[in-house]
Amino acid sequence: MDLVTGKPSLQNALDESSAFLSARFRYQAHAVMRPPVIILLSVGFVIALMPVYAQQNPAPLRSAAENANRFDPAAATEAWLATIPRDRREKSDAYFEGGYWLLLWNFLLLAAISVFLLESRISARLRDLAERVSRSKNLQVACYAVAYLLLVYVLSFPLNLYEHFFREHRYGLATQSFLPWFREQLIGFGLTIIGGTILLIALYTVFRRAPRTCWIWGTAVAVAFMLVVVFIAPVFIEPLFNTYKPITNPEIKNSILAMARANQIPAKQVFEVDASRQNTRVSANVAGLFGTTRIALNDNLLKQCALPELRAVMAHEMGHYVLNHGVKLLTYAGIFLAIGFALTRVLFDAAVKRWSVRWGVRSIADPAGLPLLALIFGTLVFLATPFLNTLVRVTEREADAFGINTSCEPDGMAKVALRLGAYRKLDPTPLEEFVFFDHPSGRARIRMAMDWKAANLPAGESPAVETALLPNSR
C-alpha cells in the first residue's frame, strides 16, 4: 500500500498532478515551496514518495455462520467502509476535495507570477543585471536563476504558508510549530536554489548550442538530473529533514527482511524515521539506487499499526522496487518531457514573435524568457493532470497486487486503506478518481484485498472473524 501524500505544490501543477512515485528510487518530498521554474525541476523530483495518513478503525464484525456459507467480497468491502464514522468521512472528504481547488489556485498563481514578471519587464531587467555582472553566459544564467527563484519564492509564500502550514494544522495532520516548519522550508529552498541553478545552466547551454533540437537534448538533461537526484536523495537530502535509526523490534525487523530476501532486495537493515515531529502521517519506502537501497518506515506507522498492516505496507513498497516502477516512471517522465519541450518550443517561438519587444525577450536562449517557459510548461502539465495521475495509479495498482500476494494480509491491507481516509477520499466518483487520484481509492484497494481473500480462502473454511479494535500503538 503506497503511502502517498498527493498534496499540491504551490508553484506548479506537476507536483499535484503527477506526484510520481519511485520504485527502486524513493525521495521523500517535503512540503517545501518550489517556484514555477521548478516545473522543469519538478520532474526531477517527480519520483517522489508520499505518505498515507490515517487513524485506526475497528475491523468489521462478521458472523462465523454467515462466512461459513459464503464470503462475499462486495459485502465485505461495504462492511469495512461502514466502520468509518460519518464525521470522519466528511472531514477527510473536505480535506481531499480542497486539494482540487488548490490544484487550480497553484496553477493560477504560477500564471499570474509569470505574466507579471513578463509584462512588468522585471524578468528582462534581471537578465540585464546578470549581463552587467558577468560576461560568462553560464554565470549570467546563474545570477538570473538565483534572483528569479528568490523573487518567485517570496511572491508565492502566502499560499505556501496556508497550504502547507495552516491547512495542515487545521485538519490535525501537522505537529510542527512555525519556526521548525519555516526552518525546513528554508532548507528546501536552499536545495531548490542549488539544484535549480545547475539545471538551468545545463538547459540554457542546450538552448544556445542546439536551438532546433533543444527539445531532445533538454529531455536528456532533465532525465539525467532526475537520476542524480534519485541517487543522492537517500544519502544526502533526506537526512537534512529526518533522522534514520535501525529498528530494534526483532519481530517487525525479521518479518520485513524475510519478505525482502524472498524478493531479492539487497537490504540488511530496516530503518525508523522520526516523522512524528513533523506530522501524524503514516509512511514507508524502499529507496535508493546503485548500493544506496534502504528500507524505511516512519515512527507513526510503528505506533499506529499492528504487524499485519506493517507487512501489507512494506510488501507494497517492495512491489515498486521489484517491479521496476522507478525505471518505468522515469521512462514515462522522459516521454512526457520530450513532448512537453517540443510543444513548449513551438508555443514559445509564437509568443516571442508577437510580444518580444513588449517583454524584452530575445529568444528561447534568453534567460528573460524563463517565466514564459514556466507558464507554457505549467499549462501543459495542468491540462495533462488526468493522464499523469493515471500513469501513477496504474503502477500503484500493480504494487497493491504484488503486496497482497507477498504479505498475504488482506485484512491488513484493508485497514491501511482505511487509514488513508484521514486525508484521501475513500469513495470518490469514477470521474473524481480518474482526474484527481494518483492512487487507487480506498474502496478499490479494500475490494482488491477482499477479492484476494475470497480467492485464497481454503475450501470449506470460513475467514477469520475479527472482533477487536486495532491497538493504539506498538
mmCIF file of C-alpha atoms in Angstrom, residues 16 19-20 32 50 70 154 246 252 262 274 278 284 307 342 411 445:
data_model
loop_
_atom_site.group_PDB
_atom_site.id
_atom_site.type_symbol
_atom_site.label_atom_id
_atom_site.label_comp_id
_atom_site.label_asym_id
_atom_site.label_seq_id
_atom_site.Cartn_x
_atom_site.Cartn_y
_atom_site.Cartn_z
ATOM 1 C CA GLU A 16 -0.159 17.781 -7.725
ATOM 2 C CA ALA A 19 3.240 13.055 -7.832
ATOM 3 C CA PHE A 20 5.309 10.341 -9.430
ATOM 4 C CA VAL A 32 8.686 22.943 0.539
ATOM 5 C CA MET A 50 4.444 10.457 -0.361
ATOM 6 C CA ARG A 70 -20.255 -17.747 1.581
ATOM 7 C CA VAL A 154 8.644 35.461 -1.881
ATOM 8 C CA PRO A 246 17.725 0.964 12.892
ATOM 9 C CA ILE A 252 8.996 -6.369 12.920
ATOM 10 C CA ALA A 262 12.339 -13.555 -0.708
ATOM 11 C CA ASP A 274 11.277 10.331 13.152
ATOM 12 C CA GLN A 278 6.589 16.928 11.635
ATOM 13 C CA ALA A 284 7.279 3.968 4.382
ATOM 14 C CA LEU A 307 2.197 -6.281 12.323
ATOM 15 C CA ALA A 342 8.650 20.145 -28.258
ATOM 16 C CA ASP A 411 -7.249 -7.507 6.398
ATOM 17 C CA ARG A 445 -7.992 -1.175 -2.530
#
